[in-house]
Every structure is written in C-alpha cells, then in structure tokens.
Coordinates of C-alpha atoms and ligand atoms in Angstrom, one line a residue:
M1 CA 134.7 101.9 99.3
T2 CA 132.0 100.2 97.4
T3 CA 132.5 100.2 93.7
A4 CA 130.2 100.0 90.8
H5 CA 131.3 96.7 89.5
E6 CA 130.3 94.9 92.6
S7 CA 126.9 93.2 91.9
P8 CA 123.9 95.5 92.9
A9 CA 122.0 94.9 96.0
A10 CA 118.9 95.6 94.0
E11 CA 118.3 96.7 90.4
V12 CA 115.7 97.3 87.7
R13 CA 116.6 96.7 84.1
D14 CA 114.7 98.3 81.3
L15 CA 111.6 98.4 83.4
H16 CA 108.3 99.2 81.7
I17 CA 105.3 99.7 84.1
A18 CA 101.9 99.8 82.4
F19 CA 98.3 100.5 83.5
G20 CA 95.5 98.6 81.7
S21 CA 96.4 95.6 79.5
G22 CA 97.3 94.8 75.9
R23 CA 97.2 97.5 73.3
D24 CA 95.0 99.7 75.6
G25 CA 97.6 99.7 78.2
T26 CA 99.5 102.8 78.8
D27 CA 103.2 102.7 79.9
V28 CA 103.9 105.1 82.5
V29 CA 107.4 103.9 83.2
R30 CA 109.2 103.4 80.0
G31 CA 112.5 101.7 80.1
V32 CA 114.2 102.6 83.4
S33 CA 117.3 100.9 84.5
L34 CA 118.7 101.6 88.0
A35 CA 121.2 99.7 90.2
L36 CA 121.4 100.1 94.0
H37 CA 124.8 99.3 95.4
R38 CA 125.7 98.6 99.1
G39 CA 126.9 101.7 101.0
R40 CA 125.5 104.1 98.4
V41 CA 122.6 106.3 97.8
L42 CA 121.1 106.8 94.5
A43 CA 118.7 109.6 94.1
L44 CA 115.7 109.5 91.9
V45 CA 114.5 113.0 90.9
G46 CA 111.7 114.5 88.9
E47 CA 108.4 116.3 88.9
S48 CA 105.2 114.8 90.3
G49 CA 103.8 112.2 87.8
S50 CA 107.1 111.1 86.3
G51 CA 107.0 107.5 87.6
K52 CA 109.2 107.7 90.7
S53 CA 106.8 106.1 93.1
L54 CA 105.8 103.3 90.7
T55 CA 109.4 102.5 90.1
S56 CA 110.1 102.2 93.8
L57 CA 107.0 100.2 94.5
A58 CA 108.2 97.7 91.6
F59 CA 111.3 97.1 93.7
M60 CA 109.1 95.9 96.5
G61 CA 106.6 94.0 94.4
L62 CA 103.9 96.3 95.6
L63 CA 102.6 97.9 92.4
P64 CA 99.0 99.3 92.9
A65 CA 96.0 97.4 91.4
G66 CA 95.8 97.8 87.7
A67 CA 99.6 98.3 87.3
R68 CA 101.9 95.7 86.2
V69 CA 105.5 95.2 85.0
A70 CA 105.0 95.0 81.3
S71 CA 108.6 94.3 80.6
G72 CA 112.1 94.4 82.0
S73 CA 113.3 92.8 85.3
V74 CA 113.4 93.6 89.1
R75 CA 116.3 91.9 90.9
V76 CA 116.8 91.8 94.7
E77 CA 120.3 90.6 95.8
G78 CA 120.6 88.8 92.4
A79 CA 117.2 87.0 92.5
D80 CA 115.0 87.7 89.6
T81 CA 111.6 88.6 91.3
G82 CA 109.7 88.1 88.1
E83 CA 109.1 84.5 89.2
F84 CA 108.4 85.3 92.8
T85 CA 105.2 83.9 94.5
P86 CA 103.5 86.2 97.0
R87 CA 105.0 84.1 99.6
Q88 CA 108.5 84.8 98.3
W89 CA 107.9 88.4 98.2
R90 CA 106.7 88.5 101.8
A91 CA 109.9 86.7 102.8
V92 CA 112.0 89.3 101.2
R93 CA 110.1 92.5 102.1
G94 CA 111.2 94.0 105.4
T95 CA 114.1 91.5 105.8
R96 CA 116.1 92.3 102.6
I97 CA 114.4 95.4 101.2
A98 CA 112.2 97.9 103.0
M99 CA 110.6 101.2 102.3
V100 CA 109.9 104.4 104.0
F101 CA 106.9 106.2 102.6
Q102 CA 106.0 109.9 102.1
D103 CA 103.3 110.1 104.7
P104 CA 104.1 109.0 108.2
A105 CA 100.4 109.2 109.3
S106 CA 99.4 106.5 106.9
A107 CA 102.2 104.2 107.6
L108 CA 101.2 103.9 111.2
N109 CA 98.1 102.3 112.5
P110 CA 96.2 104.9 114.8
A111 CA 94.7 102.0 116.8
F112 CA 98.0 100.6 118.1
T113 CA 100.8 102.0 120.3
V114 CA 103.9 103.1 118.4
G115 CA 106.0 100.7 120.3
W116 CA 103.9 97.7 119.6
Q117 CA 104.0 98.5 115.9
I118 CA 107.8 98.7 116.0
A119 CA 107.9 95.5 118.0
E120 CA 105.6 93.6 115.7
P121 CA 108.2 92.6 113.2
F122 CA 110.4 91.1 115.8
R123 CA 107.5 89.0 117.1
R124 CA 105.8 88.1 113.9
R125 CA 108.9 87.7 111.7
L126 CA 111.5 86.5 114.1
G127 CA 109.4 84.9 116.6
D128 CA 110.8 86.9 119.5
S129 CA 109.1 86.7 122.8
R130 CA 106.9 89.8 123.8
A131 CA 109.6 90.9 126.3
R132 CA 112.5 90.5 123.8
A133 CA 110.7 92.2 121.1
R134 CA 109.9 95.1 123.4
E135 CA 113.3 95.4 124.4
K136 CA 114.6 95.5 120.8
A137 CA 111.9 98.1 119.9
V138 CA 112.9 100.4 122.7
A139 CA 116.6 100.1 121.7
L140 CA 115.6 100.9 118.0
M141 CA 113.5 103.9 119.1
E142 CA 116.5 105.1 120.8
T143 CA 118.6 104.6 117.7
V144 CA 116.3 106.6 115.5
G145 CA 116.3 109.5 118.1
I146 CA 113.0 109.1 119.7
P147 CA 113.6 110.5 123.3
E148 CA 112.3 108.6 126.3
P149 CA 111.6 105.5 124.3
E150 CA 110.6 103.5 127.4
R151 CA 107.6 106.1 128.1
R152 CA 106.9 106.7 124.4
Y153 CA 106.6 103.0 123.7
H154 CA 103.2 103.2 125.1
A155 CA 102.1 106.2 123.2
H156 CA 99.6 106.2 120.2
P157 CA 100.7 107.8 116.8
H158 CA 98.5 110.9 117.5
E159 CA 100.5 111.7 120.6
F160 CA 103.6 111.9 118.3
S161 CA 104.7 115.0 116.3
G162 CA 105.0 114.4 112.4
G163 CA 108.8 114.2 112.8
M164 CA 108.6 111.6 115.6
R165 CA 106.1 109.6 113.7
Q166 CA 108.5 109.6 110.7
R167 CA 111.3 108.5 113.0
A168 CA 109.0 105.7 114.1
V169 CA 108.3 104.7 110.5
V170 CA 112.2 104.7 109.8
A171 CA 112.5 102.4 112.9
M172 CA 109.9 100.0 111.4
A173 CA 111.6 99.9 108.0
L174 CA 115.0 99.2 109.6
A175 CA 113.8 96.7 112.2
L176 CA 114.8 93.5 110.3
E177 CA 118.0 95.0 109.1
P178 CA 117.3 95.1 105.4
A179 CA 120.1 95.5 102.9
V180 CA 118.1 97.8 100.7
L181 CA 116.2 100.9 101.8
L182 CA 113.7 102.7 99.5
A183 CA 112.7 106.2 100.7
D184 CA 109.9 107.7 98.6
E185 CA 109.7 111.4 99.4
P186 CA 110.5 110.7 103.1
T187 CA 110.3 114.4 104.2
T188 CA 107.8 115.9 101.8
A189 CA 105.0 115.8 104.4
L190 CA 107.2 117.5 107.1
D191 CA 108.0 121.0 107.8
V192 CA 111.3 122.3 106.8
T193 CA 113.2 122.1 110.1
V194 CA 112.0 118.6 110.8
Q195 CA 112.9 117.6 107.2
A196 CA 116.6 118.2 107.8
Q197 CA 116.5 116.2 110.9
I198 CA 114.9 113.2 109.2
L199 CA 117.4 113.4 106.3
R200 CA 120.2 113.5 108.9
L201 CA 118.8 110.4 110.6
L202 CA 118.4 108.6 107.2
A203 CA 122.1 109.5 106.2
E204 CA 123.4 108.3 109.6
R205 CA 121.5 105.0 109.4
Q206 CA 122.4 104.4 105.8
R207 CA 126.1 104.9 106.6
A208 CA 126.1 102.9 109.8
A209 CA 124.4 99.9 108.2
G210 CA 125.9 100.3 104.7
L211 CA 122.5 100.3 103.2
A212 CA 122.0 100.4 99.5
M213 CA 119.5 103.2 99.3
L214 CA 117.1 104.8 96.8
L215 CA 116.1 108.4 97.8
V216 CA 113.2 109.6 95.8
S217 CA 112.3 113.3 95.8
H218 CA 110.9 115.9 93.5
D219 CA 113.5 118.3 95.1
L220 CA 117.1 118.3 94.0
G221 CA 118.0 120.2 97.1
V222 CA 116.8 117.3 99.4
V223 CA 118.8 114.7 97.8
A224 CA 122.0 116.8 97.5
R225 CA 123.0 116.0 101.1
L226 CA 122.7 112.3 100.9
A227 CA 123.3 110.9 97.5
Q228 CA 126.4 110.0 95.5
E229 CA 124.5 109.3 92.3
V230 CA 121.5 110.9 90.8
A231 CA 119.0 109.9 88.1
V232 CA 116.6 112.4 86.8
V233 CA 113.2 111.1 85.3
Y234 CA 110.8 112.8 83.0
A235 CA 107.7 111.2 81.7
G236 CA 108.8 107.7 82.7
R237 CA 112.3 107.7 81.3
I238 CA 115.7 108.7 82.8
V239 CA 116.9 111.8 81.0
E240 CA 120.1 112.4 82.9
Q241 CA 122.1 110.1 85.3
G242 CA 125.6 110.3 86.8
D243 CA 127.6 111.2 89.8
L244 CA 125.7 113.8 91.8
D245 CA 128.7 116.3 91.9
T246 CA 129.1 116.0 88.0
V247 CA 125.5 116.5 87.3
Y248 CA 125.0 119.4 89.9
A249 CA 128.2 121.2 88.8
A250 CA 126.8 121.4 85.3
P251 CA 123.6 119.6 84.2
A252 CA 123.7 118.3 80.6
H253 CA 119.9 118.0 80.1
P254 CA 117.8 121.1 80.0
Y255 CA 115.2 119.4 82.3
T256 CA 117.9 118.9 85.0
R257 CA 118.9 122.6 84.6
G258 CA 115.2 123.6 85.0
L259 CA 114.9 121.5 88.2
M260 CA 118.1 123.1 89.6
D261 CA 116.8 126.6 88.9
A262 CA 113.7 125.6 90.9
V263 CA 115.8 124.8 94.0
P264 CA 115.5 127.6 96.6
E265 CA 118.8 129.2 97.8
A266 CA 119.7 126.6 100.5
A267 CA 121.2 129.1 102.9
A268 CA 118.5 131.7 102.6
G269 CA 115.6 129.1 102.8
E270 CA 113.7 131.2 100.3
P271 CA 110.6 129.9 98.6
R272 CA 111.0 128.4 95.1
L273 CA 112.6 130.9 92.7
R274 CA 111.4 129.6 89.4
S275 CA 109.8 126.5 88.2
I276 CA 109.8 125.0 84.7
A277 CA 107.0 126.6 82.7
G278 CA 104.2 124.1 81.6
H279 CA 103.5 120.6 82.9
P280 CA 104.8 117.1 82.3
P281 CA 102.7 115.2 79.7
D282 CA 99.9 112.8 80.5
P283 CA 101.2 109.2 80.2
G284 CA 98.8 108.5 77.3
R285 CA 99.9 111.7 75.4
V286 CA 103.6 111.8 75.5
P287 CA 104.9 114.1 72.8
D288 CA 107.0 112.7 69.8
G289 CA 110.7 113.0 69.6
C290 CA 112.0 114.3 73.0
A291 CA 109.1 114.1 75.6
F292 CA 110.5 117.4 77.0
H293 CA 110.7 119.4 73.9
P294 CA 107.4 121.5 74.2
R295 CA 108.9 122.9 77.5
C296 CA 112.5 123.1 76.4
A297 CA 114.3 126.5 75.7
F298 CA 116.8 124.6 73.6
A299 CA 114.5 122.6 71.4
T300 CA 115.2 122.4 67.7
A301 CA 113.2 120.8 64.9
R302 CA 115.1 117.5 65.4
C303 CA 113.8 117.4 69.0
T304 CA 110.3 117.3 67.8
T305 CA 110.8 114.1 65.7
E306 CA 113.7 112.1 67.0
R307 CA 113.8 110.7 70.5
P308 CA 117.2 111.2 72.1
L309 CA 118.6 108.1 73.6
L310 CA 120.4 108.0 76.9
R311 CA 124.0 108.1 75.9
T312 CA 127.3 108.5 77.8
L313 CA 129.0 111.9 77.6
A314 CA 132.7 112.6 77.6
D315 CA 132.7 113.1 81.4
G316 CA 131.1 109.8 82.0
R317 CA 127.5 110.9 83.0
R318 CA 124.7 109.9 80.7
A319 CA 122.1 112.2 79.2
A320 CA 119.2 111.9 76.7
C321 CA 119.4 115.2 74.9
H322 CA 120.4 115.9 71.2
H323 CA 122.1 119.1 72.4
A324 CA 123.7 117.9 75.7
E325 CA 127.2 118.9 74.7
S326 CA 126.0 122.4 73.7
V327 CA 123.9 122.7 76.9
L328 CA 127.2 121.8 78.9
A329 CA 129.2 124.3 76.9
G330 CA 126.6 127.0 77.4
T331 CA 126.3 127.3 73.5
A332 CA 123.0 125.6 73.1
P333 CA 121.0 126.6 70.1
G334 CA 118.6 129.2 71.2
G335 CA 114.9 129.0 70.8
P336 CA 112.1 126.5 70.9
Y337 CA 112.2 124.6 67.7
G338 CA 114.4 126.9 66.0
G339 CA 118.2 127.1 66.1
S340 CA 120.6 125.0 64.3
D341 CA 120.5 121.2 64.2
L342 CA 124.0 121.0 62.8
Ligands
ADP401 P1 105.6 110.2 90.9 O1 105.9 109.4 92.1 O2 106.9 110.6 90.1 O3 104.9 111.5 91.2 P2 104.0 107.9 90.0 O4 104.9 106.9 90.0 O5 103.1 108.0 91.3 O6 104.8 109.4 89.9 O7 103.0 108.0 88.8 C1 103.3 108.0 87.5 C2 102.1 108.1 86.6 O8 101.4 107.0 86.7 C3 101.2 109.2 87.0 O9 101.5 110.4 86.3 C4 99.9 108.7 86.7 O10 99.5 109.1 85.4 C5 100.1 107.2 86.6 N1 99.5 106.6 87.8 C6 99.9 106.4 89.1 N2 99.2 105.7 89.8 C7 98.1 105.4 89.2 C8 96.9 104.7 89.4 N3 96.7 104.1 90.6 N4 96.0 104.5 88.4 C9 96.3 105.0 87.2 N5 97.4 105.8 86.8 C10 98.3 106.0 87.8
MG402 MG1 105.4 109.8 94.0

C-alpha cells in the first residue's frame, strides 16, 4: 500500500497559470496544489473552463502558446521542472510522465498505420530495430485489448472504431513505461458503452504498472470507479479535496454537492437529472469573496466579500467554504446572501 508520506511521483505546488503578461495577464489557474503518488489515482473534477486541462498540461510542460506558469512549481519525480530546457522536457515526456488526451482522433496521425505509430517510440526513443519495435508494438496492442494485433498493426486510424483508437492512444502513452499517467477526459469523446471499457482498461493498466495517475473529468460518475482521491476545482481553485469515499458520502462544498446532483443514476443510465444553475465565471471576472457565491444556494453576505480558504475539516478532507460544517450537517443557512453568518 502506497502511503501519502512517500514522496510524490509528480506534483504541482501553488500553481498559477496566466494568459497574457504582466498586469494585463489573467490567472486562469490560481493556486492549485496536487500530489500524484505511485499506485494511486487522483481525480480532478470540475465544469468546463475550470482549469483542469491547463493544470494537466503544466505537468507535461506543454502549456499552449500564450499561457505560462506565473508562479508555483511543477515537480516530476522530485525534479523541479521550472529550470528544464526543452531538451530535458523531451527526455522526461513519454518516459517518466505521459498523457492520454480527450480526442483519440487528433492524437493519431491519419497518414500512418496505427502499428507504426505505436512502434515509433521504441524506434525513436529506445533505438530498437524495426523488427523489435514491431514485436513490442504488437504485444502492447494485445495488452490494451486490440484484437488481432498482427493484422491491425497495418490498419490506418480511420479503420479503427473510436474505442479502438483510444486503446491505441493508451498504448502509445504506456509504451515507454512512464511512472505517471495523466488522462484528460479520456472517455468524453466516446459513446457510453465504450467509455466503460476504456475506464476498465485504464484501471487495469494503472494497477498492473503501479502508475501514479491523474484522471481529469467533468463527470464525477466517471472518476468514481478509478480514483481513491478527488480534487474538485472551480474557477481555477480547488474547492474540495479528500478521499473519494469521504467526499462522495457527503460533500462539504455546495459546488461538489451540485456536481453530484448532476450525476445520472448509474444503474439506470439516465440522462443528467439536474445541473447547477448558471455558469462558471470568465477568468477575468471572478466574483469577489467565494467565486461560487452567485450560484450557491447557501451563500450568505460573508461569502460575497471574504474568500474562503481551503481548510482541513474534522474528518480530514479539505474544503474552501465558510459553511462547510453546516453543509455537512445539513443545517446550512438557507438562501442566497441571506441567512446567518454566526
Ligand atoms: P477545463 O479543462 O477545465 O475545461 P481549461 O484548463 O481548458 O479548462 O481552461 C481554463 C480556462 O483558461 C478557460 O476557461 C479559458 O478561459 C482559458 N483558456 C484555456 N485555453 C486558452 C487559450 N488557448 N487562450 C486563452 N484562454 C484560454
Ligand atoms: Mg479540459
């Protein structure tokens, strides 16, 4: 059993990511700290636009043009990547930390056979012979559940179904046996039955290889099957974090509660029952106080002026809500901006 005091395989500390520069820059990720431990899955959950993808890309040194780490640190296996040259990043990516992206179609080059693309890291990074790389790629295709790998090695991406393409993408990410795997909405582009298969595959590979894994999703239902720990983000900040079982049993942040209400009944496979009214704020216009207060059923006057810090509650989980104890106890002050601040 891996424990939390073992040094993390990868971590970000007080990470701020900004677009633009200087005073005109807008922070879109505003002080996120996450530690990924060997053998464990951490889920990063929140609505679209909350900064999940940028946070995962920062782990890989792959922020899009215009975005930068404004402050804080990114560590991979203890090394502070702040000083990394592009060459050092290339050496780490794929071999120590790898990523599965949301859209399998864009992760594969339509011009090359799937097998060639899976074999490529063996040839280019390990210097394997063509025959050896092919052998390893076929074995890896089998591992990720691609049937008839010998034959499918020669197929092009368009000849694969969406699910098979995502299996190929998972194979490419795992080829060089990284210690850390980041999966950014790995099943969002797939239909529901295939989603479950890909999640099973990720769970199985994660356990088999003892990977430290970050699983990003806007859907709490998706991460429930894999993760031991969950961090909920809103407007670039973590609002609740803790053992998945603890948080799911009773969320302490009204936003987490809202996300959970939006999860369809798993067994019935129904469409979304209810989503949280309103929208997350634009990064340039985050409300004062608690960023969530305009959408929060429990908000009081205090929430409009005083930003709640992420603090540890009695049960060990952390939440950034002035009323977390009341939310947990089911006695939260009722009514937007009203109720008692005592
Ligand atoms: P998520 O993955 O949670 O949906 P992202 O990390 O992709 O969110 O983006 C967080 C915020 O950063 C977005 O709401 C958007 O405002 C901003 N952002 C993301 N990518 C860009 C970009 N290329 N240029 C400008 N702003 C961006
Ligand atoms: Mg995203």
